[in-house]
Coordinates of C-alpha atoms in Angstrom, one line a residue:
X1 CA 69.7 -22.4 57.7
X2 CA 66.8 -20.0 57.7
X3 CA 64.0 -20.2 55.3
X4 CA 61.8 -17.3 54.3
X5 CA 58.1 -17.7 53.9
X6 CA 57.0 -16.0 50.6
X7 CA 53.6 -15.1 49.3
X8 CA 51.9 -17.6 47.2
X9 CA 53.1 -17.2 43.6
X10 CA 49.9 -18.8 42.4
X11 CA 47.4 -16.4 43.9
X12 CA 44.8 -15.1 41.4
X13 CA 45.7 -11.4 41.9
X14 CA 49.5 -12.0 42.4
X15 CA 49.4 -9.9 45.6
X16 CA 52.6 -10.2 47.5
X17 CA 52.2 -10.6 51.3
X18 CA 54.9 -9.5 53.8
X19 CA 57.5 -12.1 54.4
X20 CA 58.3 -13.2 57.9
X21 CA 61.6 -14.7 58.9
X22 CA 61.2 -18.1 60.6
X23 CA 64.4 -17.5 62.5
X24 CA 64.3 -14.1 64.2
X25 CA 68.0 -14.0 65.1
X26 CA 69.2 -14.2 61.5
X27 CA 70.1 -11.0 59.8
X28 CA 68.1 -10.2 56.6
X29 CA 70.0 -8.7 53.7
X30 CA 68.9 -5.5 52.0
X31 CA 68.0 -7.5 48.9
X32 CA 65.5 -9.6 50.9
X33 CA 64.2 -6.4 52.6
X34 CA 63.5 -4.7 49.3
X35 CA 61.8 -7.9 48.1
X36 CA 59.4 -7.7 51.0
X37 CA 58.1 -4.4 49.8
X38 CA 58.0 -5.3 46.1
X39 CA 54.6 -4.6 44.5
X40 CA 52.7 -7.1 42.4
X41 CA 53.7 -7.5 38.7
X42 CA 52.2 -4.8 36.5
X43 CA 50.8 -6.0 33.2
X44 CA 49.6 -3.6 30.5
X45 CA 47.4 -1.0 32.1
X46 CA 47.0 -2.6 35.5
X47 CA 47.5 -5.8 37.5
X48 CA 46.9 -9.3 36.1
X49 CA 43.5 -9.5 37.7
X50 CA 42.4 -6.5 35.6
X51 CA 43.2 -8.7 32.5
X52 CA 41.2 -11.5 34.0
X53 CA 38.2 -9.2 34.6
X54 CA 38.4 -8.0 31.0
X55 CA 38.4 -11.6 29.7
X56 CA 35.3 -12.3 31.7
X57 CA 33.7 -9.1 30.3
X58 CA 34.5 -10.0 26.7
X59 CA 33.1 -13.5 27.2
X60 CA 29.9 -12.1 28.6
X61 CA 29.6 -9.8 25.6
X62 CA 30.1 -12.7 23.2
X63 CA 27.2 -14.5 24.9
X64 CA 25.0 -11.5 24.3
X65 CA 25.9 -11.1 20.6
X66 CA 25.4 -14.8 20.0
X67 CA 21.9 -14.6 21.6
X68 CA 21.1 -11.5 19.5
X69 CA 22.1 -13.5 16.3
X70 CA 19.8 -16.4 17.2
X71 CA 16.9 -13.9 17.9
X72 CA 17.4 -12.3 14.5
X73 CA 17.5 -15.7 12.9
X74 CA 14.1 -16.6 14.5
X75 CA 12.6 -13.3 13.3
X76 CA 13.9 -14.0 9.7
X77 CA 12.0 -17.2 9.7
X78 CA 8.8 -15.4 10.8
X79 CA 9.4 -12.8 8.1
X80 CA 9.7 -15.4 5.4
X81 CA 6.5 -17.1 6.6
X82 CA 4.7 -13.8 6.2
X83 CA 5.9 -13.5 2.6
X84 CA 4.8 -17.0 1.8
X85 CA 1.4 -16.3 3.4
X86 CA 0.7 -13.4 1.0
X87 CA 1.9 -15.2 -2.1
X88 CA -1.4 -16.9 -3.0
X89 CA -3.2 -13.6 -3.1
X90 CA -0.5 -12.0 -5.2
X91 CA -0.6 -14.9 -7.7
X92 CA -4.3 -14.8 -8.1
X93 CA -4.3 -11.0 -8.5
X94 CA -1.6 -11.2 -11.1
X95 CA -3.5 -14.0 -12.9
X96 CA -6.7 -12.1 -13.0
X97 CA -4.9 -8.9 -14.1
X98 CA -3.2 -10.7 -17.0
X99 CA -6.5 -12.3 -18.1
X100 CA -8.3 -9.0 -18.2
X101 CA -5.4 -7.4 -20.2
X102 CA -5.7 -10.3 -22.7
X103 CA -9.4 -9.9 -22.8
X104 CA -9.1 -6.2 -23.7
X105 CA -6.7 -7.2 -26.5
X106 CA -5.0 -4.3 -28.2
X107 CA -7.4 -1.7 -26.8
X108 CA -5.7 1.2 -25.1
X109 CA -6.4 1.1 -21.4
X110 CA -7.1 4.6 -20.1
X111 CA -6.6 4.3 -16.3
X112 CA -5.1 7.0 -14.1
X113 CA -2.7 4.6 -12.4
X114 CA -1.3 3.5 -15.8
X115 CA -1.0 6.9 -17.4
X116 CA 2.4 8.6 -17.4
X117 CA 2.6 12.3 -17.2
X118 CA 5.2 15.1 -17.1
X119 CA 7.2 14.8 -13.9
X120 CA 7.3 17.9 -11.8
X121 CA 7.3 16.4 -8.3
X122 CA 8.4 13.0 -7.0
X123 CA 7.4 11.2 -3.8
X124 CA 10.2 9.1 -2.4
X125 CA 9.2 6.3 0.0
X126 CA 12.3 5.5 2.0
X127 CA 12.3 2.3 4.1
X128 CA 14.9 1.9 6.8
X129 CA 15.1 0.1 10.1
X130 CA 13.9 1.2 13.6
X131 CA 17.0 0.1 15.4
X132 CA 20.8 -0.1 14.9
X133 CA 23.3 -2.9 15.4
X134 CA 22.7 -4.2 11.9
X135 CA 26.0 -3.2 10.1
X136 CA 25.7 -0.8 7.2
X137 CA 22.0 -1.6 6.5
X138 CA 20.6 1.8 7.5
X139 CA 23.6 3.8 6.3
X140 CA 23.4 2.3 2.8
X141 CA 19.7 3.1 2.4
X142 CA 20.1 6.6 3.7
X143 CA 23.0 7.2 1.3
X144 CA 20.9 5.8 -1.6
X145 CA 18.0 8.2 -0.7
X146 CA 20.3 11.2 -0.5
X147 CA 21.8 10.4 -3.9
X148 CA 18.3 10.2 -5.4
X149 CA 17.3 13.5 -3.8
X150 CA 20.4 15.2 -5.1
X151 CA 19.8 13.8 -8.6
X152 CA 16.2 15.2 -8.6
X153 CA 17.3 18.5 -7.3
X154 CA 20.0 18.9 -10.1
X155 CA 17.2 18.2 -12.6
X156 CA 15.0 20.9 -11.1
X157 CA 12.3 18.4 -10.0
X158 CA 10.6 18.9 -6.6
X159 CA 10.5 16.1 -4.1
X160 CA 8.9 15.0 -0.8
X161 CA 9.9 12.1 1.5
X162 CA 7.7 9.5 3.1
X163 CA 9.9 8.0 5.7
X164 CA 9.3 4.5 7.1
X165 CA 11.6 3.6 9.9
X166 CA 12.9 5.5 12.9
X167 CA 16.6 5.6 11.7
X168 CA 15.7 7.3 8.5
X169 CA 13.2 9.7 10.3
X170 CA 15.9 10.8 12.8
X171 CA 18.5 11.4 10.0
X172 CA 16.4 13.4 7.6
X173 CA 14.6 15.4 10.2
X174 CA 17.8 16.7 11.6
X175 CA 19.0 17.9 8.2
X176 CA 15.8 19.7 7.2
X177 CA 14.7 17.7 4.2
X178 CA 11.1 18.0 2.9
X179 CA 9.2 15.3 4.8
X180 CA 5.6 14.6 4.1
X181 CA 4.9 11.6 6.3
X182 CA 6.7 9.4 8.9
X183 CA 5.9 6.1 10.5
X184 CA 7.9 3.2 12.1
X185 CA 8.7 0.0 10.2
X186 CA 8.1 -2.5 13.0
X187 CA 9.4 -6.0 13.0
X188 CA 6.4 -7.6 11.4
X189 CA 4.7 -5.4 8.7
X190 CA 1.0 -6.1 8.3
X191 CA -1.4 -5.7 5.4
X192 CA -3.2 -3.0 7.5
X193 CA 0.0 -1.0 7.8
X194 CA 0.7 -1.3 4.1
X195 CA -2.8 -0.3 3.2
X196 CA -2.6 2.9 5.2
X197 CA 0.6 3.8 3.4
X198 CA -0.6 2.9 -0.1
X199 CA -3.9 4.9 0.4
X200 CA -2.0 8.0 1.3
X201 CA 0.3 7.6 -1.7
X202 CA -2.5 6.9 -4.1
X203 CA -4.5 9.9 -2.8
X204 CA -1.5 12.2 -3.4
X205 CA -1.0 10.8 -6.9
X206 CA -4.6 10.9 -8.0
X207 CA -5.1 14.4 -6.7
X208 CA -2.1 15.6 -8.7
X209 CA 0.0 16.6 -5.8
X210 CA 2.8 14.3 -7.0
X211 CA 3.5 12.9 -10.5
X212 CA 5.3 9.7 -9.6
X213 CA 6.0 7.6 -6.5
X214 CA 9.2 5.7 -6.1
X215 CA 10.0 3.0 -3.5
X216 CA 13.5 3.0 -2.0
X217 CA 14.0 -0.3 -0.2
X218 CA 16.7 -2.9 0.5
X219 CA 16.4 -5.9 -1.8
X220 CA 17.3 -9.2 0.0
X221 CA 20.0 -11.1 -1.9
X222 CA 21.3 -13.6 0.7
X223 CA 22.4 -13.7 4.3
X224 CA 25.6 -12.0 3.5
X225 CA 24.6 -9.2 1.1
X226 CA 21.6 -7.0 0.3
X227 CA 21.2 -4.2 -2.3
X228 CA 19.5 -0.8 -1.9
X229 CA 17.1 -0.6 -4.8
X230 CA 14.7 1.9 -6.4
X231 CA 11.5 1.0 -8.2
X232 CA 8.6 3.0 -9.5
X233 CA 5.3 2.3 -7.6
X234 CA 3.0 4.5 -9.7
X235 CA 2.4 5.0 -12.5
X236 CA 2.3 1.3 -13.3
X237 CA 3.0 -0.6 -16.4
X238 CA 0.4 -3.2 -17.5
X239 CA 3.1 -5.3 -19.2
X240 CA 5.4 -5.4 -16.2
X241 CA 2.7 -6.5 -13.9
X242 CA 1.6 -9.3 -16.1
X243 CA 5.1 -10.8 -16.6
X244 CA 6.7 -10.0 -13.2
X245 CA 8.5 -12.9 -11.7
X246 CA 8.9 -13.5 -7.9
X247 CA 11.7 -14.7 -5.7
X248 CA 11.2 -16.6 -2.5
X249 CA 14.0 -17.0 0.1
X250 CA 13.9 -19.7 2.9
X251 CA 16.3 -19.7 5.8
X252 CA 17.7 -23.2 6.5
X253 CA 20.4 -24.6 8.7
X254 CA 23.0 -27.2 7.5
X255 CA 25.7 -28.6 9.7
X256 CA 24.9 -26.0 12.3
X257 CA 25.3 -23.1 9.9
X258 CA 22.6 -20.8 8.6
X259 CA 22.0 -20.7 4.8
X260 CA 19.3 -19.4 2.4
X261 CA 17.6 -21.3 -0.3
X262 CA 16.5 -19.2 -3.2
X263 CA 13.5 -20.1 -5.4
X264 CA 12.4 -18.2 -8.5
X265 CA 8.7 -18.3 -9.2
X266 CA 7.5 -17.7 -12.8
X267 CA 4.8 -15.1 -13.4
X268 CA 1.3 -16.5 -12.8
X269 CA -0.4 -17.7 -16.0
X270 CA -3.1 -15.2 -17.2
X271 CA -6.6 -16.5 -16.2
X272 CA -8.6 -17.5 -19.3
X273 CA -12.0 -15.9 -19.6
X274 CA -14.4 -17.5 -22.1
X275 CA -15.3 -15.2 -25.0
X276 CA -19.0 -15.5 -24.2
X277 CA -18.4 -14.4 -20.6
X278 CA -20.4 -11.3 -19.7
X279 CA -18.8 -9.0 -17.1
X280 CA -21.3 -7.2 -14.9
X281 CA -18.8 -4.3 -14.9
X282 CA -16.6 -3.1 -17.7
X283 CA -13.2 -4.9 -17.6
X284 CA -11.5 -1.4 -17.4
X285 CA -13.4 -0.7 -14.2
X286 CA -12.4 -4.0 -12.8
X287 CA -8.8 -3.2 -13.6
X288 CA -9.2 0.1 -11.9
X289 CA -10.3 -1.7 -8.8
X290 CA -7.6 -4.3 -8.9
X291 CA -4.6 -1.9 -9.3
X292 CA -4.9 -0.4 -5.7
X293 CA -4.8 -4.0 -4.3
X294 CA -1.7 -4.7 -6.4
X295 CA 0.0 -1.5 -5.1
X296 CA -0.9 -2.4 -1.6
X297 CA 0.7 -5.8 -2.1
X298 CA 3.8 -4.3 -3.5
X299 CA 4.2 -1.9 -0.5
X300 CA 3.7 -4.8 1.9
X301 CA 6.2 -7.0 0.0
X302 CA 8.9 -4.3 -0.1
X303 CA 8.5 -3.7 3.6
X304 CA 8.8 -7.4 4.4
X305 CA 11.8 -7.7 2.2
X306 CA 13.4 -4.7 3.9
X307 CA 12.8 -6.2 7.3
X308 CA 14.3 -9.5 6.2
X309 CA 17.4 -7.7 4.9
X310 CA 17.7 -5.8 8.2
X311 CA 17.5 -9.0 10.2
X312 CA 20.0 -10.7 8.0
X313 CA 22.4 -7.7 8.4
X314 CA 21.9 -7.9 12.1
X315 CA 22.8 -11.6 12.1
X316 CA 26.0 -10.9 10.2
X317 CA 26.9 -8.0 12.5
X318 CA 26.3 -10.1 15.6
X319 CA 28.3 -13.0 14.1
X320 CA 31.2 -10.7 13.4
X321 CA 31.0 -9.2 16.9
X322 CA 31.0 -12.8 18.4
X323 CA 34.0 -13.8 16.3
X324 CA 35.9 -10.6 17.3
X325 CA 35.1 -11.2 21.0
X326 CA 36.3 -14.8 20.7
X327 CA 39.6 -13.7 19.1
X328 CA 40.0 -10.9 21.7
X329 CA 39.4 -13.3 24.6
X330 CA 42.0 -15.7 23.1
X331 CA 44.6 -13.0 22.9
X332 CA 43.9 -11.7 26.4
X333 CA 44.1 -15.2 27.8
X334 CA 47.5 -15.6 26.2
X335 CA 48.7 -12.3 27.7
X336 CA 47.3 -13.3 31.1
X337 CA 49.0 -16.7 31.0
X338 CA 52.3 -15.1 30.0
X339 CA 52.0 -12.6 32.8
X340 CA 51.2 -15.3 35.3
X341 CA 54.1 -17.4 34.1
X342 CA 56.5 -14.5 34.3
X343 CA 55.3 -13.7 37.8
X344 CA 55.7 -17.2 39.0
X345 CA 59.2 -17.4 37.5
X346 CA 60.1 -14.1 39.1
X347 CA 58.9 -15.3 42.5
X348 CA 61.0 -18.5 42.2
X349 CA 64.1 -16.5 41.3
X350 CA 63.6 -14.2 44.2
X351 CA 63.1 -17.1 46.6
X352 CA 66.3 -18.7 45.4
X353 CA 68.2 -15.3 45.6
X354 CA 66.8 -14.7 49.1
X355 CA 67.9 -18.2 50.3
X356 CA 71.4 -17.7 48.9
X357 CA 71.7 -14.3 50.5
X358 CA 70.7 -15.8 53.9
X359 CA 73.3 -18.6 53.5
X360 CA 76.0 -16.2 52.7

């Protein structure tokens, strides 16, 4: 009885090697001859080794997205530390401001930054990110800014854009919007950077070039969601400054999962000034000096909150990408195993058929 040596059915690439008859004098049937020239099993768009290479590629991509998620988490921690570092100054400023307002009593405070006027031109400060791969973070902010621009245009009010963030800069420059100033956001906004922005905004407002300044930023809600928001930077409201609450978010990890703890801070108590205290300067002048510091702090805070929202969005995007890569790898592995099993079964059937053909 002659036996035919077949290719290894368990080879990684399922390549079929030419079969050699151990007994040269035995005739080989046409079925066995055609089996010798049979090509390897075709699966999907290529051979089984193509699926194996794709599985490897998907797993490598998953490692990258998981690493990017962890990097974003580390940056979120740094961002929240920056917010906590600026809070003592903000609390003291708010306390002094409230005390001065109480000291003035019911007197009308005539300050340029607190005086509302007819709105003919609005400066929109739009804060976006410098990079992508953060889900719909940039798209939502750009959509919010476009809606506000269209609203002002319909009302016949002129506008100008101050763009902070490369993504917003690229988008609005290509579409010919009226842009007054551009600058990158960075991953760690500083007081110096916020001071440069606030000085330019205040100079434009005090000179009469613009009648109001609005901040468009992304308000951090939690790791899953963030909300594009609009707030008026100038003119200010003395009452709103004195009673404004604050929210602090801290990134924590429980059972290996990231979570956020939210703490609401009440407005700082107004500082009490004795009635017999004599101010070297008029309280109104002191208020006029404090307000630019407050505006600078608000610009810094909104930039830090926007960066935190961007990093949280990137964490979610990378987590979703990692989950999708894991699911895709699982499905491809099932396809690969089924293909391998089918190839092995086919090889066994062909061996048995070839042996029977030789016997007959």
